[in-house]
CSV table of C-alpha atoms in Angstrom, one decimal:
chain,number,residue,atom,x,y,z
A,252,MET,CA,109.4,14.9,-4.5
A,253,ALA,CA,108.9,18.2,-2.8
A,254,GLU,CA,105.8,20.2,-3.6
A,255,ILE,CA,104.9,23.8,-2.9
A,256,VAL,CA,101.6,24.4,-1.1
A,257,ARG,CA,100.3,27.9,-1.9
A,258,MET,CA,98.0,30.3,0.0
A,259,PRO,CA,94.5,29.1,-1.2
A,260,LYS,CA,91.7,31.4,-2.4
A,261,LEU,CA,89.1,30.6,0.2
A,262,SER,CA,86.4,33.1,-0.8
A,263,ASP,CA,85.4,34.9,-4.0
A,264,THR,CA,86.7,38.2,-2.6
A,265,MET,CA,89.8,37.0,-0.9
A,266,THR,CA,93.0,38.6,-2.1
A,267,GLU,CA,95.2,37.7,0.9
A,268,GLY,CA,95.1,35.5,4.0
A,269,VAL,CA,96.5,35.5,7.5
A,270,VAL,CA,97.8,32.3,9.0
A,271,ALA,CA,95.9,32.2,12.3
A,272,ALA,CA,97.6,29.0,13.5
A,273,TRP,CA,99.8,26.2,12.3
A,274,HIS,CA,98.9,22.7,13.5
A,275,LYS,CA,102.2,21.3,12.3
A,276,LYS,CA,105.8,22.4,12.7
A,277,VAL,CA,108.8,21.9,10.4
A,278,GLY,CA,109.9,18.2,10.5
A,279,ASP,CA,106.4,16.9,11.3
A,280,GLU,CA,104.8,14.2,9.2
A,281,VAL,CA,101.6,15.3,7.4
A,282,GLU,CA,99.0,13.0,6.0
A,283,SER,CA,96.5,13.8,3.2
A,284,GLY,CA,93.3,15.2,4.7
A,285,GLU,CA,95.1,16.2,8.0
A,286,LEU,CA,94.5,19.7,9.4
A,287,LEU,CA,97.6,21.7,8.4
A,288,ALA,CA,96.7,25.3,9.4
A,289,GLU,CA,94.0,27.8,10.1
A,290,ILE,CA,93.7,30.6,7.7
A,291,GLU,CA,91.8,33.9,8.3
A,292,THR,CA,90.2,35.3,5.2
A,293,ASP,CA,88.1,38.5,4.7
A,294,LYS,CA,85.1,36.6,5.9
A,295,ALA,CA,86.0,33.9,8.4
A,296,THR,CA,88.8,31.8,9.9
A,297,MET,CA,88.8,28.4,8.1
A,298,ASP,CA,90.5,25.0,8.5
A,299,PHE,CA,93.0,24.2,5.8
A,300,GLU,CA,93.7,20.4,5.2
A,301,SER,CA,96.6,19.0,3.4
A,302,PHE,CA,96.1,17.4,0.0
A,303,GLN,CA,99.2,15.2,0.0
A,304,ASP,CA,101.3,13.1,2.3
A,305,GLY,CA,104.8,14.2,3.3
A,306,ILE,CA,107.1,15.9,5.8
A,307,LEU,CA,106.6,19.6,6.4
A,308,LEU,CA,110.0,20.9,5.2
A,309,HIS,CA,109.4,24.7,5.1
A,310,ILE,CA,106.9,27.3,6.4
A,311,GLY,CA,106.5,30.3,4.1
A,312,VAL,CA,104.1,32.3,6.2
A,313,GLU,CA,104.5,32.5,9.9
A,314,THR,CA,101.7,32.5,12.4
A,315,GLY,CA,100.0,35.9,12.4
A,316,ALA,CA,101.6,37.0,9.1
A,317,THR,CA,99.7,38.1,6.0
A,318,ALA,CA,100.4,36.8,2.5
A,319,PRO,CA,98.7,37.2,-1.0
A,320,VAL,CA,96.7,34.4,-2.5
A,321,ASP,CA,99.0,31.9,-4.4
A,322,SER,CA,102.1,32.9,-2.4
A,323,ILE,CA,104.2,30.1,-0.9
A,324,LEU,CA,102.4,28.8,2.2
A,325,CYS,CA,104.7,25.8,2.9
A,326,VAL,CA,106.6,23.0,1.3
A,327,LEU,CA,105.9,19.3,1.7
A,328,GLY,CA,108.3,16.5,0.6
A,329,GLU,CA,110.5,13.7,1.7
A,330,LYS,CA,112.6,13.8,4.9
A,331,GLY,CA,116.0,15.5,4.3
A,332,GLU,CA,115.1,16.6,0.8
A,333,ASP,CA,116.9,19.7,-0.5
A,334,ILE,CA,114.3,22.4,-1.3
A,335,LYS,CA,116.6,25.4,-2.1
A,336,ARG,CA,116.2,25.0,-5.8
A,337,ILE,CA,112.4,24.6,-5.8
A,338,LEU,CA,112.1,27.7,-3.6
A,339,ALA,CA,114.5,29.7,-5.8
A,340,ASP,CA,112.6,28.7,-9.0
A,341,ALA,CA,109.3,29.6,-7.3
A,342,LYS,CA,110.6,33.1,-6.4
A,343,LYS,CA,111.8,33.6,-10.0
A,344,ASN,CA,108.2,33.1,-11.2
A,345,VAL,CA,106.9,35.9,-9.0
A,346,ILE,CA,105.8,39.3,-10.5
A,347,ILE,CA,105.4,42.5,-8.5
A,348,LYS,CA,102.0,44.2,-8.7
A,349,ASP,CA,101.0,47.2,-6.5
A,350,LYS,CA,104.0,46.5,-4.3
A,351,GLU,CA,102.7,43.0,-3.5
A,352,SER,CA,104.2,39.7,-4.7
A,353,VAL,CA,101.9,37.6,-6.7
A,354,PRO,CA,102.7,34.5,-8.8
A,355,ALA,CA,103.2,34.8,-12.5
A,356,PRO,CA,100.6,33.3,-14.8
A,357,SER,CA,102.9,30.4,-15.7
A,358,VAL,CA,102.8,29.1,-12.1
A,359,ALA,CA,100.0,26.6,-11.6
A,360,PRO,CA,97.7,27.6,-8.8
A,361,ALA,CA,97.2,25.4,-5.8
A,362,PRO,CA,94.1,23.4,-5.6
A,363,VAL,CA,91.2,24.9,-3.7
A,364,ALA,CA,91.2,23.7,0.0
A,365,THR,CA,88.5,21.6,1.6
A,366,LEU,CA,86.9,23.9,4.2
A,367,ALA,CA,85.4,22.8,7.4
A,368,THR,CA,83.2,25.9,7.6
A,369,VAL,CA,82.1,26.3,4.0
A,370,ALA,CA,79.4,24.1,2.4
A,371,PRO,CA,80.5,22.4,-0.9
A,372,VAL,CA,79.3,23.7,-4.2
A,373,THR,CA,78.8,20.3,-5.8
A,374,PRO,CA,76.2,17.8,-4.5
A,375,PRO,CA,77.6,15.2,-2.1
A,376,THR,CA,78.0,11.6,-3.4
A,377,PRO,CA,77.9,8.4,-1.3
A,378,PRO,CA,81.3,7.7,0.4
A,379,LEU,CA,83.7,5.6,-1.7
A,380,VAL,CA,84.2,2.1,-0.4
A,381,THR,CA,87.3,0.2,-1.4
A,382,ASN,CA,87.6,-3.3,0.1
A,383,THR,CA,84.8,-2.3,2.5
A,384,ARG,CA,86.9,0.7,3.7
A,385,VAL,CA,85.3,4.1,3.7
A,386,ILE,CA,87.5,6.9,2.4
A,387,ALA,CA,87.6,9.6,5.1
A,388,SER,CA,90.0,12.3,6.3
A,389,PRO,CA,91.9,11.7,9.5
A,390,LEU,CA,89.9,14.4,11.3
A,391,ALA,CA,86.7,12.8,10.2
A,392,LYS,CA,87.8,9.4,11.4
A,393,LYS,CA,89.0,10.8,14.8
A,394,LEU,CA,85.7,12.7,15.3
A,395,ALA,CA,83.5,9.8,14.3
A,396,ASP,CA,85.4,7.5,16.6
A,397,LYS,CA,85.0,10.0,19.5
A,398,LEU,CA,81.3,10.3,18.8
A,399,GLY,CA,80.8,6.6,18.4
A,400,LEU,CA,79.5,7.0,14.8
A,401,SER,CA,80.0,4.5,11.9
A,402,LEU,CA,81.6,6.2,8.9
A,403,ASP,CA,79.8,4.0,6.4
A,404,ARG,CA,76.5,5.6,7.4
A,405,ILE,CA,77.8,9.2,6.8
A,406,PRO,CA,77.4,10.7,3.3
A,407,GLY,CA,80.6,12.3,2.1
A,408,SER,CA,80.8,15.7,0.6
A,409,GLY,CA,84.5,15.8,-0.1
A,410,GLU,CA,86.3,15.1,-3.3
A,411,GLY,CA,85.2,11.7,-4.7
A,412,GLY,CA,82.7,11.3,-1.9
A,413,ARG,CA,85.3,11.4,0.9
A,414,VAL,CA,83.9,11.9,4.4
A,415,VAL,CA,85.3,15.1,6.0
A,416,LYS,CA,85.0,16.7,9.4
A,417,ARG,CA,81.9,18.7,8.5
A,418,ASP,CA,80.0,15.6,7.3
A,419,VAL,CA,80.5,14.0,10.7
A,420,GLU,CA,79.4,17.2,12.5
A,421,ASN,CA,76.3,17.5,10.3
A,422,PHE,CA,75.4,13.9,10.7
A,423,LYS,CA,75.6,14.2,14.5
A,424,MET,CA,73.5,17.4,14.5
A,425,ALA,CA,70.8,15.7,12.4
A,426,GLY,CA,70.6,12.8,14.8
A,427,ALA,CA,70.4,15.2,17.8
A,428,THR,CA,67.6,17.3,16.4
A,429,GLY,CA,65.8,14.7,14.4
A,430,MET,CA,65.9,17.0,11.4
A,431,PRO,CA,67.9,16.7,8.2
A,432,VAL,CA,70.9,19.1,8.0
A,433,MET,CA,71.9,20.7,4.7
A,434,THR,CA,75.4,19.7,3.6
A,435,GLN,CA,75.4,21.4,0.3
A,436,GLU,CA,74.3,24.7,-1.2
A,437,LYS,CA,70.9,24.5,-2.9
A,438,PHE,CA,68.6,27.0,-4.6
A,439,THR,CA,65.8,27.4,-7.0
A,440,GLU,CA,65.6,30.0,-9.7
A,441,VAL,CA,62.3,31.1,-11.4
A,442,GLY,CA,61.7,33.5,-14.2
A,443,VAL,CA,60.6,37.1,-13.3
A,444,SER,CA,56.9,37.7,-14.1
A,445,GLN,CA,56.0,40.9,-16.0
A,446,MET,CA,54.1,42.1,-12.8
A,447,ARG,CA,57.2,41.7,-10.7
A,448,LYS,CA,59.3,43.4,-13.3
A,449,THR,CA,56.9,46.4,-13.3
A,450,ILE,CA,56.8,46.5,-9.5
A,451,ALA,CA,60.7,46.4,-9.4
A,452,ARG,CA,61.0,49.1,-12.0
A,453,ARG,CA,58.4,51.5,-10.6
A,454,LEU,CA,59.4,51.2,-6.9
A,455,ALA,CA,63.1,51.4,-7.7
A,456,GLU,CA,62.4,54.6,-9.7
A,457,SER,CA,60.4,55.9,-6.7
A,458,LYS,CA,62.9,55.0,-4.0
A,459,PHE,CA,65.9,56.3,-5.8
A,460,THR,CA,64.3,59.4,-7.4
A,461,ALA,CA,61.9,60.7,-4.8
A,462,PRO,CA,63.6,61.9,-1.6
A,463,HIS,CA,61.6,60.0,1.0
A,464,PHE,CA,61.1,61.0,4.6
A,465,TYR,CA,59.0,59.3,7.2
A,466,LEU,CA,56.6,60.5,9.9
A,467,SER,CA,55.1,58.1,12.5
A,468,ILE,CA,52.3,58.5,15.0
A,469,SER,CA,50.4,56.3,17.5
A,470,ILE,CA,46.6,56.3,17.5
A,471,ASP,CA,44.3,55.3,20.3
A,472,MET,CA,41.8,53.0,18.6
A,473,SER,CA,39.5,52.4,21.6
A,474,ASN,CA,36.7,54.6,20.2
A,475,ALA,CA,37.1,53.2,16.7
A,476,MET,CA,36.7,49.7,18.1
A,477,GLN,CA,33.5,50.6,19.9
A,478,ALA,CA,32.1,52.3,16.9
A,479,ARG,CA,32.9,49.4,14.6
A,480,LYS,CA,31.2,47.0,17.1
A,481,ALA,CA,28.1,49.1,17.3
A,482,ILE,CA,27.8,49.3,13.5
A,483,ASN,CA,28.4,45.5,13.0
A,484,ASP,CA,26.0,44.6,15.8
A,485,GLN,CA,23.2,46.1,13.7
A,486,GLY,CA,23.7,43.2,11.2
A,487,LEU,CA,23.1,45.3,8.1
A,488,TYR,CA,26.7,45.2,6.9
A,489,LYS,CA,30.2,44.5,8.2
A,490,VAL,CA,32.8,47.2,8.6
A,491,SER,CA,36.5,46.5,8.9
A,492,PHE,CA,39.2,48.6,10.5
A,493,ASN,CA,40.6,49.0,7.0
A,494,ASP,CA,37.3,50.6,5.8
A,495,MET,CA,37.6,53.1,8.6
A,496,VAL,CA,41.2,53.8,7.8
A,497,VAL,CA,40.4,54.5,4.1
A,498,LYS,CA,37.5,56.8,5.1
A,499,ALA,CA,39.6,58.7,7.7
A,500,THR,CA,42.4,59.1,5.1
A,501,ALA,CA,40.0,60.5,2.5
A,502,VAL,CA,38.4,63.0,4.8
A,503,ALA,CA,41.8,64.1,6.1
A,504,LEU,CA,43.1,64.6,2.6
A,505,ARG,CA,40.1,66.9,1.8
A,506,LYS,CA,41.4,69.2,4.6
A,507,HIS,CA,45.0,68.9,3.6
A,508,PRO,CA,45.2,68.9,-0.2
A,509,ALA,CA,48.9,69.5,-0.2
A,510,VAL,CA,49.4,65.9,0.7
A,511,ASN,CA,46.9,64.8,-2.0
A,512,SER,CA,49.4,65.8,-4.7
A,513,SER,CA,51.9,64.7,-7.3
A,514,TRP,CA,55.3,65.8,-8.5
A,515,LEU,CA,55.3,66.3,-12.3
A,516,GLU,CA,58.9,67.5,-12.8
A,517,ASP,CA,58.1,71.1,-13.9
A,518,ARG,CA,55.0,71.5,-11.8
A,519,ILE,CA,53.1,70.1,-8.8
A,520,ARG,CA,49.5,68.9,-9.2
A,521,TYR,CA,47.2,69.4,-6.2
A,522,ASN,CA,44.3,67.1,-6.7
A,523,GLU,CA,40.8,68.3,-5.6
A,524,HIS,CA,39.3,64.8,-5.9
A,525,VAL,CA,40.4,62.0,-3.5
A,526,ASN,CA,41.2,58.6,-5.0
A,527,ILE,CA,42.6,56.1,-2.5
A,528,GLY,CA,44.8,53.3,-3.8
A,529,VAL,CA,44.6,50.2,-1.6
A,530,ALA,CA,47.5,47.8,-1.8
A,531,VAL,CA,46.4,44.2,-2.3
A,532,ALA,CA,48.8,41.3,-2.1
A,533,VAL,CA,48.5,38.7,-4.9
A,534,GLU,CA,50.6,35.7,-5.9
A,535,ASP,CA,53.0,37.5,-8.2
A,536,GLY,CA,53.3,40.7,-6.2
A,537,LEU,CA,51.2,43.7,-5.4
A,538,LEU,CA,48.3,45.4,-7.1
A,539,VAL,CA,46.8,48.8,-6.0
A,540,PRO,CA,43.2,49.1,-7.1
A,541,VAL,CA,41.6,52.6,-6.5
A,542,VAL,CA,38.6,53.6,-4.4
A,543,ARG,CA,37.5,56.7,-6.3
A,544,PHE,CA,36.0,59.7,-4.6
A,545,ALA,CA,36.4,57.9,-1.3
A,546,ASP,CA,35.8,61.0,0.9
A,547,GLY,CA,32.1,60.9,-0.2
A,548,LYS,CA,31.5,57.2,0.4
A,549,SER,CA,30.3,55.4,3.5
A,550,PHE,CA,32.2,52.7,5.4
A,551,ALA,CA,29.9,50.0,3.9
A,552,THR,CA,30.5,51.2,0.3
A,553,ILE,CA,34.2,51.4,0.7
A,554,GLY,CA,34.2,47.9,2.2
A,555,GLU,CA,32.2,46.5,-0.6
A,556,GLU,CA,34.6,48.0,-3.2
A,557,VAL,CA,37.7,46.9,-1.5
A,558,ARG,CA,36.5,43.3,-1.1
A,559,ASP,CA,35.5,43.2,-4.7
A,560,PHE,CA,38.9,44.5,-5.8
A,561,ALA,CA,40.7,42.0,-3.6
A,562,GLY,CA,38.7,39.1,-5.1
A,563,ARG,CA,39.2,40.2,-8.6
A,564,ALA,CA,42.9,40.9,-8.0
A,565,LYS,CA,43.5,37.3,-6.8
A,566,ALA,CA,41.4,36.0,-9.8
A,567,LYS,CA,43.5,38.2,-12.1
A,568,THR,CA,40.4,39.9,-13.6
A,569,LEU,CA,41.1,43.5,-12.7
A,570,GLU,CA,41.2,46.0,-15.5
A,571,PRO,CA,43.7,48.8,-16.0
A,572,THR,CA,41.0,51.4,-15.1
A,573,ASP,CA,40.7,49.7,-11.7
A,574,TRP,CA,44.3,50.6,-10.7
A,575,GLU,CA,44.8,53.9,-12.5
A,576,GLY,CA,44.3,57.4,-11.1
A,577,SER,CA,45.2,57.1,-7.4
A,578,THR,CA,46.1,60.4,-5.6
A,579,PHE,CA,47.2,58.7,-2.3
A,580,THR,CA,48.0,55.1,-1.3
A,581,ILE,CA,47.4,53.0,1.8
A,582,SER,CA,49.3,49.8,2.6
A,583,ASN,CA,47.9,47.9,5.5
A,584,LEU,CA,49.9,45.0,7.1
A,585,GLY,CA,48.1,45.1,10.4
A,586,MET,CA,46.2,41.8,9.7
A,587,PHE,CA,49.5,40.0,9.4
A,588,GLY,CA,50.6,41.1,12.9
A,589,ILE,CA,53.0,43.8,11.8
A,590,GLU,CA,53.1,46.6,14.4
A,591,ASN,CA,54.8,49.2,12.2
A,592,PHE,CA,56.7,49.6,8.9
A,593,THR,CA,57.7,52.1,6.2
A,594,ALA,CA,56.4,51.8,2.6
A,595,ILE,CA,57.8,53.0,-0.7
A,596,ILE,CA,55.8,55.8,-2.4
A,597,ASN,CA,53.6,54.6,-5.3
A,598,PRO,CA,54.2,57.1,-8.1
A,599,PRO,CA,52.8,59.5,-9.1
A,600,ASP,CA,51.4,59.9,-5.5
A,601,ALA,CA,53.4,62.2,-3.2
A,602,CYS,CA,52.7,60.0,-0.1
A,603,ILE,CA,51.8,56.5,1.1
A,604,LEU,CA,50.4,55.6,4.5
A,605,ALA,CA,51.7,52.3,6.2
A,606,ILE,CA,49.2,50.9,8.6
A,607,GLY,CA,50.3,48.6,11.5
A,608,GLY,CA,48.2,46.3,13.6
A,609,ILE,CA,46.2,47.3,16.8
A,610,SER,CA,48.2,46.3,19.9
A,611,ASN,CA,46.9,45.9,23.4
A,612,VAL,CA,49.3,48.1,25.4
A,613,PRO,CA,49.1,50.2,28.6
A,614,VAL,CA,48.3,53.9,28.0
A,615,VAL,CA,48.0,56.9,30.2
A,616,LYS,CA,44.5,58.5,30.5
A,617,ASN,CA,43.7,61.2,33.1
A,618,ASP,CA,47.1,60.6,34.7
A,619,GLU,CA,46.4,56.9,35.1
A,620,VAL,CA,47.8,53.9,33.4
A,621,VAL,CA,45.0,51.9,31.8
A,622,PRO,CA,44.7,49.2,29.1
A,623,GLY,CA,44.7,50.6,25.6
A,624,HIS,CA,44.5,49.7,22.0
A,625,VAL,CA,47.1,51.5,19.9
A,626,MET,CA,47.7,51.5,16.2
A,627,LYS,CA,51.0,52.8,14.7
A,628,VAL,CA,51.0,54.4,11.3
A,629,THR,CA,53.9,55.8,9.2
A,630,LEU,CA,53.5,58.3,6.4
A,631,SER,CA,56.2,58.2,3.7
A,632,CYS,CA,56.5,61.6,1.9
A,633,ASP,CA,58.1,62.9,-1.2
A,634,HIS,CA,60.1,65.8,0.1
A,635,ARG,CA,59.9,67.5,-3.3
A,636,VAL,CA,56.2,68.0,-2.7
A,637,VAL,CA,55.4,67.6,1.0
A,638,ASP,CA,57.3,69.2,3.9
A,639,GLY,CA,57.5,67.9,7.4
A,640,ALA,CA,55.0,70.3,8.9
A,641,THR,CA,52.5,69.5,6.1
A,642,GLY,CA,52.7,65.8,6.6
A,643,ALA,CA,52.5,66.2,10.4
A,644,ALA,CA,49.3,68.3,10.1
A,645,PHE,CA,47.7,65.6,7.9
A,646,LEU,CA,48.6,62.9,10.4
A,647,GLN,CA,47.2,64.8,13.3
A,648,GLU,CA,43.9,65.2,11.4
A,649,PHE,CA,43.9,61.5,10.5
A,650,LYS,CA,44.5,60.6,14.2
A,651,ASN,CA,41.7,62.9,15.4
A,652,LEU,CA,39.2,61.2,13.0
A,653,LEU,CA,40.0,57.7,14.1
A,654,GLU,CA,40.0,58.6,17.8
A,655,ASN,CA,36.7,60.4,17.2
A,656,PRO,CA,35.0,58.3,14.5
A,657,VAL,CA,31.7,60.2,14.7
A,658,LEU,CA,33.4,63.1,12.9
A,659,MET,CA,33.6,61.0,9.8
A,660,LEU,CA,29.8,60.7,9.7
A,661,VAL,CA,29.3,64.5,9.6
């Protein structure tokens, strides 16, 4: 008996499809699992396999034509079968919506196609074996035979464990690379921790409330590297580049208080004290403990505090007073090999400074190209508080301090 094959819904957002190519013509015999057509969706062009045996009696959508989901794609039936009535009945059960023909609710939708380019939603099951015969689509059999593969070794991901074309391709790829190839969608979901919820809420509010703009600058770190080596060679204490960055930031903020500020809706607060929040990565997210009055502290004192904060942050023993009261924030990803990035402002601060790693690059000195050590930094500013020229002046001061670290000792 003749059956109508309808335009399948091959993606969640698909409303219509284009027949890119027909692999059969009217009068051809079609077997279940055989490639019938290629259909172009809103996301990709996909193979469409037949779900029944029969003769292709009618093509409802010509090559290159567009048709809504559930419209008549073709008709399969017995040779010489009269299909005028089934087509007429199908057309009667069509309603018009937004000038497009779509099937009425009473018409049963066509089954979802097996797609050669889309991974199955359900986990694959071992191939069905009936009288030692593996159930497989004709395309899978043809490809397996061409590649010299035994179908009984290939897990099937089709309906009832049927081996389809993609299973053969994935099996071949796994053998070529020596690595397993995913043949199904897989994911893990975990509950959102309170820390992650707070981070998401605060940063979303910051990003979508504060009008961010970004200023980047490159800093020659050659002198800073020499100064750090000289200090550490004394053996009294160890100074990191991050300690120098925190100190340089604090000193620069004293000279540019407009950057050391906060937006309070009906007023702007210009802080006279300098409290630097230092972002610390922990298992559940990010904490920002605060180095208070950082402009008046030495490299060594800053380093001791930051290391103590990092240890207690990872041990989850920080107290609220440890992360409250920042006036400016630093986020340093240089130790992870990140050259430059932009950070989201940590409210209520007006700015955050993103620190990249020190790169060995050629630089020009005295009109000559010589080896250099350059660090890129990016300042994210809340434009409600800080203007471009203000942020640029702060960055120039910050750059000058790191390129001449002796100035931080005065």
